[in-house]
Amino acid sequence: MKGKKQKSYVRYVLAYCFLLSCLMLLILWNINAGSVEMTMGQVFEILLGHHRQDMNYQIVWDIRIPRILAALILGGALSVAGFLLQTFFGNPIAGPFVLGISSGAKLMVALTMITLLGYGVGINSWSLILAAFAGAVISMGFVLLVSARVKNMSMLIICGVMISYICSAITEFVVTFADDSNIVNLHNWSMGSFSGMNFDKVKIMAAVIGIALLLSFLLAKPMGAYQLGEEYARTLGVNILFLRMSLIFLSSLLAATVTAFAGPISFVGIAVPHLVKGLLKTAKPLVVLPACFLGGAVFCLFCDLIARTVFAPTELSISSVTAVFGAPVVIWLMIRRHDRSA
Amino acid sequence: MDEKEIYLHTEHLAVGYQKPLIEEIEIAVARGEILTLIGPNGAGKSTILKSITKQLSFHKGIIWIDKKSLTQMSGKDVAKKMAVVMTKQIHSELMTCQDVVGTGRYPYTGKLGILGREDQEKVWEALRLVQAEELAWQEFSKVSDGQRQRIMLAKAICQEPELIVLDEPTSFLDIRHKLELLYILKQMVREKKIAVIMSLHELDLAQRISDKVVCVKDGKIDRCQRVEEVFAGNYITELYGIEKGSFSEKFGTVELPQVEGAPQVFVIGGNGSGIPLYRRLQRQGIPFAAGILHENDVEYGVASSLAVEVVSEQAFEEISEKTFQKAVELMEKCSRVVCTLHSFGTMNGRNQELLKLAEGQGKAEEK
């Protein structure tokens, strides 16, 4: 009896070790890969603080490392946001992208940027996060209105996708007719990208996401009960209203922060939590939440590596790469769900 | 029976969704007692249970649990006193049975909900009580319905409640698992002095397991009484508005409606030997008469439910001439006579005469 218990702990430890080693490997690979060739030895020396005058030093410390950290933090955040939403809706194919939350955030960020640029006001990260959060909450509001009326899971997703299309269309429209030269950047961003990061941005995203992750982790216990179903959670003494509000707030904040910095990124929020649950063979939030963060980081670092290097020097949008790897997971999930219900 | 101290009781309770569905609910249950809600579909049994378990806010009245008002207790306090098994399935993605039982420890674990050594022991104790230790490591979604209900019961026990509320716990179970589950429940109630409120569809089971029965009908509590009082007379037949067929209050059994018309077959039965034949004739749609039965014969109830007419004699009395003549008259009208008895005793000796008479008329048939 005890043996089996230990076996599941062993599995957790192995899974975490696996994720951590993937993460380390991908970080090193990402530092090393790029249009400027460097040997591993050079990279290590630079990391240890040598060659400060070298151009490569700047490339590593000012471009590659901030980008890696951004992909790591934002990827992890997105995956956790997905897990929170799946718990909230009790729906395995819920995620910030398919529910239109990312697109809502994108629209508000685009509008804010254009307005502020029009008045010649500088843009800082905080105002972007705020705008993205507002957009995320508005989209979420729509989704919640729909979910209150239709209990059907698929309908919920379809509505989310529709909201997403509407928001994207308006964003495209606004971006196309905005006449500022800065909009070129905006276009890049609206497709999703980890480029153009610096340490200031990384610090801000780390602070916001760090707090949101900590709060999510503290909700692990009631989330675990909520997974059983709302009624059972209530009979166990869970404060349902508080939990639901917290889940909405945290998932919106996480998705909004990601969108503010990197634009909308597809499928990470759905695919990663499922892969992680499969790896751990459990859905317990206490175990799954940190692993989701690691998994999201690994997934996004991997996708960003591909986005940067496969057609270098042309860069792919991150969303198209995550879709290639994430969408099949979603399709597989839907088929498996259908098989089970049949 | 001595009166035990009441654990849960309601005062002028009115429950329902938008508007009150059932009003003036007054029920009471003590620890170590099982109270069962019965009543027709849609009468509001589940609505009452949902209100008691705080799933639904009620319109009027007070629910007292352990001398405290339910509305003034926090969710956590309620969870320590009351465990619930609902008809709705839990979502149990990647959960073993042992994980599911472990969720019952929720009100007792710390901030992160990690189960300590003591919690683990409670989980195993609960699994032992429902005789499901061997299921511990199986995936919950893959066990059978009967096993699943046992695990849900274990989860409820694991919560260390003083009251367990179950909404139709035996639905979807076959007869063996129904009996098993209720047996385990009964044992637990005795052992741990837990109060139980549940709803049941099966009247026969309700009659056997419950200490008190509450009948819910037409927006009110019809009766909240000891089980013996409810299952007396024609009460159940009226409660459910049974028109086709009948329900035997004594045995908790049902019979299909009798075949109407002039009796074609006269059955000489007794001692239960006629029951299969009565049922067969009912199935084949042949109206029949039966006699002569003593009113304390086991088959008397079945015969009076299914036969067009039954000639009967008072219990413990020899068959009188008057009764005998009545039987002879009735037998004359039937074209066939079947005797299911092989031997006759002093009390029903005249049935043998009846058979002889039929043989003389050439009506008697082998069964």
XYZ file of C-alpha atoms in Angstrom:
709
model
C 0.000 0.000 0.000
C 2.738 2.405 1.006
C 4.779 1.314 -2.006
C 2.242 2.646 -4.450
C 2.174 5.980 -2.686
C 5.918 6.238 -2.995
C 5.680 5.288 -6.638
C 3.585 8.349 -7.380
C 6.085 10.544 -5.529
C 8.887 9.044 -7.581
C 6.926 9.888 -10.701
C 6.511 13.501 -9.563
C 10.213 13.846 -8.849
C 11.213 12.292 -12.175
C 8.764 14.480 -14.084
C 10.089 17.625 -12.403
C 13.671 16.568 -13.083
C 12.770 15.951 -16.707
C 11.124 19.366 -17.077
C 13.997 21.141 -15.335
C 16.636 19.480 -17.504
C 14.666 20.316 -20.642
C 14.488 23.881 -19.432
C 18.247 24.112 -18.802
C 19.029 22.518 -22.139
C 16.723 24.865 -24.032
C 18.061 27.926 -22.228
C 21.612 27.032 -23.241
C 20.567 26.162 -26.759
C 18.664 29.422 -27.101
C 21.641 31.456 -25.899
C 23.852 29.689 -28.354
C 21.575 29.747 -31.372
C 21.052 32.770 -33.551
C 22.253 34.601 -36.611
C 25.573 35.365 -34.922
C 27.602 32.170 -34.549
C 29.155 31.506 -31.161
C 30.821 28.459 -29.692
C 29.623 26.977 -26.419
C 32.915 27.990 -24.818
C 32.434 31.621 -25.766
C 28.918 31.600 -24.421
C 30.057 30.233 -21.051
C 32.807 32.818 -20.805
C 30.331 35.578 -21.589
C 27.906 34.237 -19.042
C 30.670 34.274 -16.454
C 31.234 37.963 -17.190
C 34.230 37.890 -19.551
C 34.582 39.734 -22.895
C 32.611 42.758 -21.747
C 33.828 44.836 -24.689
C 32.830 42.240 -27.207
C 29.782 42.675 -29.451
C 28.779 39.132 -28.599
C 28.554 40.153 -24.945
C 25.854 42.658 -25.852
C 24.069 40.153 -28.046
C 23.930 37.614 -25.247
C 23.103 39.909 -22.339
C 20.929 42.533 -24.030
C 19.087 40.499 -26.648
C 19.185 36.771 -26.104
C 18.936 36.486 -22.328
C 16.030 38.946 -21.923
C 14.241 37.162 -24.726
C 14.844 33.778 -23.119
C 13.641 35.015 -19.755
C 10.558 36.525 -21.384
C 9.723 33.309 -23.210
C 10.264 31.379 -19.987
C 8.125 33.618 -17.773
C 5.386 34.374 -20.297
C 5.157 30.802 -21.548
C 4.828 29.528 -18.007
C 2.234 32.175 -17.174
C 0.151 31.317 -20.219
C 0.115 27.658 -19.376
C -0.911 28.361 -15.774
C -3.652 30.710 -17.037
C -4.906 27.855 -19.189
C -4.956 25.482 -16.240
C -6.893 27.987 -14.126
C -9.471 28.451 -16.878
C -9.847 24.709 -17.397
C -10.473 24.327 -13.690
C -12.936 27.202 -13.695
C -15.006 25.930 -16.608
C -14.476 22.248 -15.908
C -13.598 22.078 -19.583
C -10.349 20.577 -20.879
C -10.288 22.690 -24.032
C -10.646 26.054 -22.320
C -7.708 28.427 -22.579
C -7.005 32.144 -22.807
C -6.629 32.040 -26.583
C -9.683 30.007 -27.599
C -11.922 31.858 -25.164
C -10.983 35.178 -26.771
C -9.331 36.557 -23.648
C -5.967 37.070 -25.350
C -7.628 38.777 -28.299
C -9.619 41.066 -26.036
C -6.404 42.052 -24.336
C -4.751 42.550 -27.718
C -7.500 44.881 -28.905
C -7.310 47.063 -25.825
C -3.525 47.223 -26.010
C -3.640 48.229 -29.678
C -6.237 50.925 -28.993
C -4.289 52.227 -26.011
C -1.018 52.323 -27.935
C -2.533 54.168 -30.857
C -4.364 56.646 -28.658
C -1.333 57.359 -26.520
C 0.943 57.656 -29.543
C -1.598 59.970 -31.155
C -1.355 62.300 -28.154
C 2.393 61.913 -28.156
C 2.384 60.336 -24.695
C 5.051 57.757 -23.943
C 3.990 54.177 -23.399
C 5.209 52.182 -20.476
C 4.768 48.545 -19.578
C 2.376 49.242 -16.717
C -0.128 51.080 -18.912
C 0.020 48.235 -21.416
C -0.609 45.650 -18.702
C -3.512 47.697 -17.419
C -5.007 48.040 -20.900
C -4.520 44.331 -21.586
C -6.128 43.442 -18.263
C -9.138 45.624 -19.065
C -9.474 43.927 -22.451
C -9.095 40.476 -20.930
C -11.740 41.174 -18.310
C -14.189 42.495 -20.919
C -13.755 39.361 -23.059
C -14.022 37.195 -19.984
C -17.237 38.991 -19.091
C -18.733 38.083 -22.448
C -17.644 34.472 -22.105
C -19.159 34.304 -18.620
C -22.432 35.754 -19.881
C -22.535 33.088 -22.547
C -21.571 30.310 -20.149
C -24.347 31.332 -17.754
C -26.895 30.805 -20.513
C -25.490 27.823 -22.422
C -24.125 24.947 -20.423
C -22.727 23.238 -23.508
C -18.933 23.112 -23.493
C -18.492 23.209 -27.248
C -20.779 26.217 -27.556
C -18.646 28.025 -25.026
C -15.529 27.429 -27.076
C -17.258 28.459 -30.302
C -18.390 31.708 -28.684
C -14.854 32.294 -27.450
C -13.458 31.780 -30.928
C -16.047 34.199 -32.330
C -15.148 36.845 -29.747
C -11.553 36.254 -30.669
C -12.262 36.827 -34.382
C -14.198 40.009 -33.710
C -11.429 41.430 -31.548
C -8.746 40.469 -34.065
C -10.704 42.015 -36.912
C -11.085 45.297 -35.074
C -7.405 45.224 -34.128
C -6.397 44.651 -37.756
C -8.655 47.462 -38.829
C -7.240 49.889 -36.279
C -3.665 48.904 -37.032
C -4.107 49.219 -40.798
C -5.500 52.710 -40.635
C -3.227 54.052 -37.938
C -0.631 56.258 -39.568
C 2.195 56.264 -37.119
C 5.444 54.592 -38.041
C 5.518 52.896 -34.663
C 2.595 50.843 -35.830
C 4.985 48.646 -37.735
C 6.107 47.325 -34.367
C 2.527 46.975 -33.354
C 1.838 44.785 -36.333
C 4.688 42.515 -35.371
C 3.449 42.356 -31.810
C -0.145 41.688 -32.781
C 0.985 38.463 -34.437
C 2.722 37.332 -31.275
C 6.456 37.562 -30.721
C 9.049 37.433 -27.948
C 11.320 39.905 -29.754
C 12.238 43.357 -28.519
C 12.576 42.406 -24.851
C 14.870 44.138 -22.375
C 15.654 43.691 -18.700
C 13.277 46.459 -17.605
C 10.370 44.678 -19.218
C 11.513 41.353 -17.821
C 11.609 42.772 -14.302
C 8.056 44.076 -14.572
C 6.641 40.883 -16.034
C 8.491 38.823 -13.447
C 6.996 40.903 -10.641
C 3.403 40.793 -11.887
C 3.455 37.153 -12.937
C 5.396 36.092 -9.852
C 2.690 37.492 -7.586
C -0.110 36.002 -9.692
C 1.568 32.584 -9.645
C 2.054 32.688 -5.897
C -1.607 33.548 -5.387
C -2.642 30.759 -7.770
C -0.538 28.300 -5.848
C -2.262 29.317 -2.618
C -5.567 28.429 -4.278
C -4.353 24.892 -5.027
C -6.375 23.336 -2.203
C -9.816 24.784 -3.045
C -9.082 24.277 -6.749
C -8.529 20.595 -6.096
C -11.944 20.370 -4.449
C -13.536 22.477 -7.182
C -12.301 19.998 -9.809
C -14.698 17.429 -8.339
C -17.603 19.683 -9.266
C -19.047 22.827 -7.777
C -21.634 21.050 -5.614
C -19.136 18.721 -4.009
C -16.697 21.570 -3.434
C -19.425 23.467 -1.602
C -20.220 20.527 0.648
C -16.534 20.339 1.539
C -16.689 23.943 2.731
C -15.112 25.755 -0.236
C -16.096 29.401 -0.603
C -17.241 29.043 -4.191
C -17.828 32.699 -5.002
C -14.429 33.744 -3.725
C -12.703 30.943 -5.594
C -14.480 31.693 -8.855
C -13.684 35.392 -8.637
C -10.053 34.640 -7.819
C -9.707 32.237 -10.728
C -11.151 34.784 -13.144
C -8.983 37.560 -11.770
C -5.757 35.551 -11.824
C -6.250 33.929 -15.215
C -7.160 37.304 -16.750
C -4.161 38.956 -15.154
C -1.773 36.254 -16.346
C -3.158 36.160 -19.884
C -3.242 39.965 -20.041
C 0.361 40.344 -18.932
C 1.513 37.855 -21.532
C -0.456 39.653 -24.234
C 0.825 43.065 -23.187
C 4.424 41.953 -23.731
C 4.292 39.304 -26.412
C 0.915 39.561 -28.107
C -1.529 36.709 -28.352
C 0.073 33.253 -28.289
C -2.095 30.334 -29.272
C -2.614 26.831 -27.841
C 0.011 26.952 -25.064
C -2.765 27.384 -22.510
C -4.598 24.246 -23.614
C -1.845 21.927 -24.732
C 0.706 22.306 -21.960
C -1.522 21.614 -18.919
C -2.690 18.415 -20.587
C 0.762 17.231 -21.489
C 1.873 17.995 -17.944
C -1.073 16.143 -16.390
C -0.297 13.183 -18.600
C 3.344 13.290 -17.567
C 2.523 13.474 -13.842
C -0.504 11.164 -14.093
C -2.407 13.418 -11.729
C -4.535 16.543 -11.916
C -3.850 17.725 -8.359
C -3.304 21.468 -8.615
C -0.642 21.399 -5.925
C 1.570 19.210 -8.103
C 0.358 20.337 -11.500
C 0.565 24.131 -11.091
C 4.360 24.465 -10.762
C 4.854 21.797 -13.419
C 2.527 23.746 -15.724
C 4.744 26.770 -15.328
C 7.860 24.743 -16.131
C 6.119 22.984 -19.012
C 4.892 26.257 -20.492
C 8.397 27.698 -20.221
C 9.909 24.665 -21.949
C 7.239 24.681 -24.666
C 7.654 28.380 -25.440
C 11.457 28.274 -25.378
C 11.324 25.376 -27.801
C 8.844 27.148 -30.085
C 10.755 30.413 -29.925
C 13.932 28.575 -30.859
C 12.198 27.270 -33.940
C 10.608 30.624 -34.720
C 14.013 32.308 -34.594
C 16.231 29.781 -36.273
C 14.407 27.656 -38.844
C 14.010 30.388 -41.447
C 16.683 32.730 -40.073
C 17.146 35.597 -40.549
C 13.362 35.741 -41.191
C 11.518 35.264 -37.936
C 8.247 33.350 -37.686
C 5.479 34.585 -35.435
C 5.520 32.592 -32.226
C 1.818 31.825 -32.526
C 2.248 29.968 -35.782
C 4.871 27.702 -34.219
C 2.912 27.054 -31.018
C -0.116 26.262 -33.175
C 1.785 23.638 -35.143
C 2.760 21.830 -31.950
C -0.254 22.715 -29.800
C -3.204 22.226 -32.131
C -2.641 18.476 -32.655
C -2.733 18.029 -28.872
C -6.108 19.791 -28.781
C -7.497 17.666 -31.596
C -6.271 14.531 -29.849
C -7.953 15.704 -26.629
C -11.262 16.260 -28.345
C -11.195 12.853 -29.995
C -10.339 11.156 -26.721
C -13.136 13.006 -24.916
C -15.568 11.976 -27.614
C -14.458 8.356 -27.353
C -14.983 8.389 -23.617
C -18.440 9.873 -23.765
C -19.458 7.511 -26.552
C -38.266 2.755 21.985
C -36.689 5.600 23.880
C -36.489 9.023 22.291
C -32.962 9.919 21.247
C -31.658 13.438 21.179
C -32.560 15.122 17.915
C -29.533 16.060 15.783
C -31.120 17.851 12.857
C -34.565 19.318 12.726
C -36.403 21.868 10.651
C -38.994 24.446 11.615
C -41.566 25.758 9.154
C -39.073 25.151 6.375
C -40.107 26.199 2.873
C -37.914 25.147 -0.028
C -37.953 25.600 -3.785
C -36.286 27.420 -6.628
C -37.966 30.671 -7.684
C -41.019 30.111 -5.532
C -41.609 27.718 -2.647
C -42.230 24.178 -3.860
C -42.761 22.539 -0.488
C -43.802 24.380 2.622
C -44.099 23.675 6.316
C -41.442 20.981 6.321
C -40.942 19.637 9.808
C -38.497 16.769 9.938
C -36.215 15.556 12.679
C -33.501 12.945 12.889
C -31.331 11.775 15.771
C -27.817 10.346 15.641
C -27.836 6.666 14.874
C -31.086 7.001 12.975
C -31.906 6.751 9.293
C -34.567 9.049 7.929
C -35.726 8.348 4.398
C -37.612 10.638 2.065
C -40.003 8.854 -0.223
C -42.561 10.174 -2.643
C -43.403 10.357 -6.323
C -40.967 11.700 -8.913
C -40.764 15.480 -8.950
C -42.300 15.799 -5.491
C -39.229 17.676 -4.307
C -37.163 15.139 -2.384
C -33.958 16.405 -3.963
C -34.986 20.006 -3.400
C -35.298 19.357 0.321
C -31.923 17.617 0.403
C -30.302 20.443 -1.557
C -31.604 22.944 0.964
C -30.347 20.926 3.901
C -26.912 20.623 2.280
C -26.716 24.357 1.552
C -26.730 23.850 -2.225
C -29.903 25.857 -2.443
C -31.031 28.705 -0.218
C -34.452 28.159 1.279
C -37.385 30.529 1.420
C -38.571 30.354 4.975
C -37.967 28.637 8.267
C -34.911 27.360 10.110
C -32.741 24.276 9.788
C -31.142 23.353 13.095
C -28.043 21.197 13.118
C -26.682 20.259 16.507
C -28.585 23.196 18.045
C -27.082 25.709 15.614
C -28.864 27.381 12.720
C -27.490 26.169 9.392
C -27.546 29.634 7.822
C -25.277 30.984 10.533
C -22.636 28.298 10.140
C -19.606 28.751 7.890
C -19.088 26.377 4.984
C -16.168 24.785 6.790
C -18.112 24.210 10.001
C -20.930 22.610 8.055
C -18.435 20.405 6.211
C -17.155 19.054 9.532
C -20.660 18.071 10.592
C -22.290 16.978 7.359
C -21.098 14.906 4.422
C -23.060 14.598 1.215
C -23.366 11.941 -1.483
C -25.209 13.322 -4.480
C -26.635 11.730 -7.582
C -24.397 13.940 -9.679
C -21.137 12.233 -10.555
C -17.917 13.848 -9.469
C -15.281 14.790 -12.011
C -12.372 12.562 -11.222
C -9.753 13.186 -13.864
C -6.745 10.975 -13.176
C -7.895 10.277 -9.630
C -7.540 6.957 -7.899
C -10.278 5.817 -5.532
C -7.966 6.585 -2.664
C -7.572 10.173 -3.957
C -11.347 10.547 -4.088
C -11.744 9.322 -0.530
C -8.932 11.684 0.477
C -10.926 14.698 -0.687
C -13.156 14.081 2.311
C -10.297 15.310 4.516
C -10.620 18.792 3.012
C -12.076 20.517 6.099
C -9.237 19.195 8.240
C -6.093 19.746 6.156
C -3.854 22.810 6.174
C -3.480 25.694 3.726
C -2.113 23.545 0.927
C -4.387 20.580 1.531
C -1.599 18.032 1.947
C -2.799 14.853 3.677
C -0.795 14.080 6.802
C -0.175 10.660 8.292
C -3.334 10.864 10.389
C -5.399 11.826 7.343
C -3.988 8.860 5.440
C -5.030 6.571 8.258
C -8.562 7.966 8.175
C -8.671 7.321 4.433
C -7.694 3.697 4.906
C -10.112 3.257 7.769
C -12.927 4.574 5.582
C -11.922 2.260 2.746
C -11.914 -0.639 5.172
C -15.378 0.238 6.432
C -16.857 0.090 2.931
C -14.802 -3.014 2.118
C -13.040 -1.355 -0.784
C -9.390 -1.485 0.205
C -8.494 -3.417 -2.907
C -9.895 -0.584 -5.034
C -7.629 2.046 -3.483
C -5.239 2.362 -6.393
C -7.706 1.873 -9.198
C -8.762 4.819 -11.283
C -12.095 6.074 -9.965
C -13.609 6.574 -13.409
C -12.986 2.921 -14.261
C -14.652 1.157 -11.333
C -18.218 -0.141 -11.501
C -21.265 1.812 -10.348
C -21.579 -0.234 -7.184
C -17.939 0.247 -6.287
C -18.185 3.930 -7.096
C -21.021 4.442 -4.631
C -19.057 2.620 -1.966
C -16.092 4.901 -2.585
C -18.355 7.943 -2.376
C -19.650 6.614 0.918
C -16.053 6.180 2.093
C -15.357 9.775 1.116
C -18.326 10.870 3.183
C -17.137 8.847 6.197
C -13.644 10.220 5.800
C -15.117 13.654 6.406
C -15.927 12.451 9.946
C -19.446 13.801 9.840
C -22.204 13.489 12.380
C -24.758 13.560 9.590
C -24.637 12.051 6.106
C -27.062 13.176 3.419
C -27.517 10.868 0.429
C -29.618 11.592 -2.631
C -30.852 8.344 -4.122
C -27.665 6.422 -3.401
C -28.983 3.174 -4.851
C -30.037 4.417 -8.290
C -28.212 2.612 -11.078
C -27.165 -0.225 -8.792
C -28.256 -3.804 -9.247
C -30.012 -5.566 -6.402
C -26.887 -7.126 -4.962
C -25.076 -3.812 -4.793
C -28.147 -2.039 -3.466
C -28.285 -4.425 -0.540
C -24.548 -4.253 -0.016
C -24.493 -0.461 0.064
C -27.423 -0.150 2.429
C -26.007 -2.853 4.673
C -22.727 -0.979 4.936
C -24.591 2.253 5.578
C -26.650 0.671 8.321
C -23.576 -0.780 10.002
C -21.863 2.562 9.927
C -24.826 4.322 11.404
C -24.828 1.868 14.269
C -21.092 1.872 14.789
C -20.377 5.583 14.474
C -23.731 6.920 15.641
C -24.200 8.952 12.498
C -27.514 10.483 11.565
C -28.588 9.798 7.996
C -31.039 11.610 5.766
C -31.547 10.136 2.336
C -34.000 9.769 -0.462
C -34.833 6.386 -1.902
C -36.877 5.210 -4.824
C -37.147 1.645 -3.642
C -40.013 1.427 -1.180
C -39.155 -2.112 -0.165
C -35.635 -1.053 0.784
C -36.858 2.122 2.459
C -39.178 0.048 4.585
C -36.393 -2.217 5.730
C -33.575 0.216 6.387
C -35.289 3.339 7.686
C -36.125 4.244 11.243
C -38.263 7.125 10.077
C -39.928 7.778 6.774
C -40.941 11.144 5.406
C -43.452 11.204 2.594
C -43.267 14.126 0.226
C -46.245 14.870 -1.942
C -48.137 17.753 -3.488
C -46.023 20.522 -2.025
C -46.083 19.278 1.523
C -44.672 16.748 3.891
C -47.375 14.163 4.064
C -46.039 12.147 6.938
C -42.942 12.091 9.091
C -43.337 9.015 11.156
C -41.890 5.774 12.283
C -41.581 3.401 9.404
C -44.170 1.007 10.853
C -46.845 3.678 10.779
C -46.189 4.730 7.220
C -46.230 1.226 5.823
C -49.682 0.436 7.111
C -53.021 0.353 5.352
C -53.248 1.674 1.841
C -51.097 4.680 2.495
C -48.349 3.998 -0.078
C -50.881 3.235 -2.801
C -52.455 6.617 -2.148
C -49.147 8.472 -1.812
C -47.970 7.417 -5.218
C -51.455 7.390 -6.691
C -50.980 3.767 -7.787
C -53.858 2.912 -10.108
C -52.430 0.148 -12.211
C -51.484 -2.630 -9.865
C -50.983 -2.677 -6.136
C -48.365 -2.387 -3.427
C -48.310 -4.679 -0.454
C -47.470 -2.623 2.619
C -46.620 -5.659 4.695
C -44.032 -7.087 2.375
C -43.102 -4.113 0.258
C -43.871 -5.997 -2.914
C -45.753 -4.922 -6.016
C -48.277 -6.707 -8.207
C -49.526 -5.780 -11.665
C -53.223 -4.953 -12.037
C -55.682 -7.859 -12.058
C -57.293 -9.066 -15.279
C -60.931 -7.991 -15.223
C -63.882 -10.011 -16.495
C -65.781 -13.147 -15.614
C -63.408 -15.694 -14.062
C -62.493 -18.539 -16.407
C -60.219 -20.512 -14.115
C -60.759 -21.462 -10.494
C -57.524 -22.022 -8.610
C -57.532 -24.146 -5.472
C -54.372 -22.979 -3.767
C -52.770 -22.390 -0.427
C -49.448 -22.241 1.386
C -47.927 -20.145 -1.402
C -48.235 -22.911 -3.974
C -50.644 -20.893 -6.113
C -48.536 -17.734 -6.485
C -46.682 -18.729 -9.692
C -49.960 -19.732 -11.308
C -51.716 -16.481 -10.317
C -48.928 -14.497 -11.901
C -48.917 -16.642 -15.018
C -52.657 -16.233 -15.499
C -52.241 -12.486 -15.002
C -49.529 -12.410 -17.684
C -51.640 -14.424 -20.091
C -54.590 -12.103 -19.492
C -56.948 -14.812 -18.164
C -59.376 -13.682 -15.432
C -59.523 -16.162 -12.556
C -60.914 -16.810 -9.106
C -59.134 -18.366 -6.148
C -60.161 -20.260 -3.070
C -60.504 -21.360 -0.458
C -57.695 -19.427 1.218
C -57.237 -18.585 4.844
C -56.702 -14.887 5.366
C -53.330 -15.596 6.973
C -52.110 -17.705 4.079
C -48.926 -16.324 2.482
C -50.573 -16.208 -0.905
C -53.737 -14.485 0.263
C -52.306 -11.014 -0.525
C -51.175 -11.948 -4.014
C -54.457 -13.723 -4.728
C -56.560 -10.755 -3.647
C -54.443 -8.422 -5.806
C -54.656 -10.564 -8.935
C -57.854 -12.632 -8.777
C -61.247 -11.324 -9.785
C -62.645 -12.928 -6.663
C -61.157 -14.782 -3.727
C -63.139 -17.029 -1.458
C -61.516 -16.766 1.929
C -61.920 -18.010 5.445
C -60.957 -16.222 8.636
C -57.520 -17.000 9.963
C -57.173 -20.049 12.203
C -60.758 -21.151 11.548
C -61.886 -24.313 9.833
C -63.615 -23.746 6.515
C -67.285 -23.203 7.207
C -70.185 -24.584 5.211
C -71.144 -21.095 4.070
C -67.704 -20.421 2.661
C -67.616 -23.826 1.036
C -70.918 -23.228 -0.735
C -69.691 -19.863 -1.932
C -66.648 -21.551 -3.446
C -68.771 -24.208 -5.101
C -70.966 -21.563 -6.702
C -67.989 -19.642 -7.959
C -66.369 -22.821 -9.286
C -69.511 -23.631 -11.252
C -69.075 -20.422 -13.252
C -65.500 -21.315 -14.237
C -64.791 -23.632 -17.119
C -61.489 -24.872 -15.701
C -60.274 -25.755 -12.223
C -56.630 -26.123 -11.223
C -55.430 -27.327 -7.852
C -51.887 -26.404 -6.878
C -51.986 -28.288 -3.603
C -50.566 -31.777 -3.209
C -51.749 -32.501 0.295
C -54.470 -31.207 2.550
C -54.557 -30.669 6.291
C -57.251 -30.473 8.908
C -57.881 -26.773 8.366
C -58.281 -26.869 4.600
C -59.694 -30.406 4.235
C -62.708 -29.037 2.407
C -60.490 -27.905 -0.459
C -60.024 -31.604 -1.162
C -63.810 -31.960 -1.416
C -63.820 -29.023 -3.779
C -61.226 -30.766 -5.960
C -63.184 -34.018 -5.956
C -66.288 -32.102 -7.045
C -64.376 -30.532 -9.905
C -62.985 -33.890 -10.981
C -66.548 -35.218 -10.976
C -67.526 -32.352 -13.299
C -64.547 -33.107 -15.505
C -63.163 -29.583 -15.059
C -60.065 -30.390 -13.080
C -56.753 -29.966 -14.877
C -53.162 -30.715 -14.039
C -51.349 -27.505 -13.349
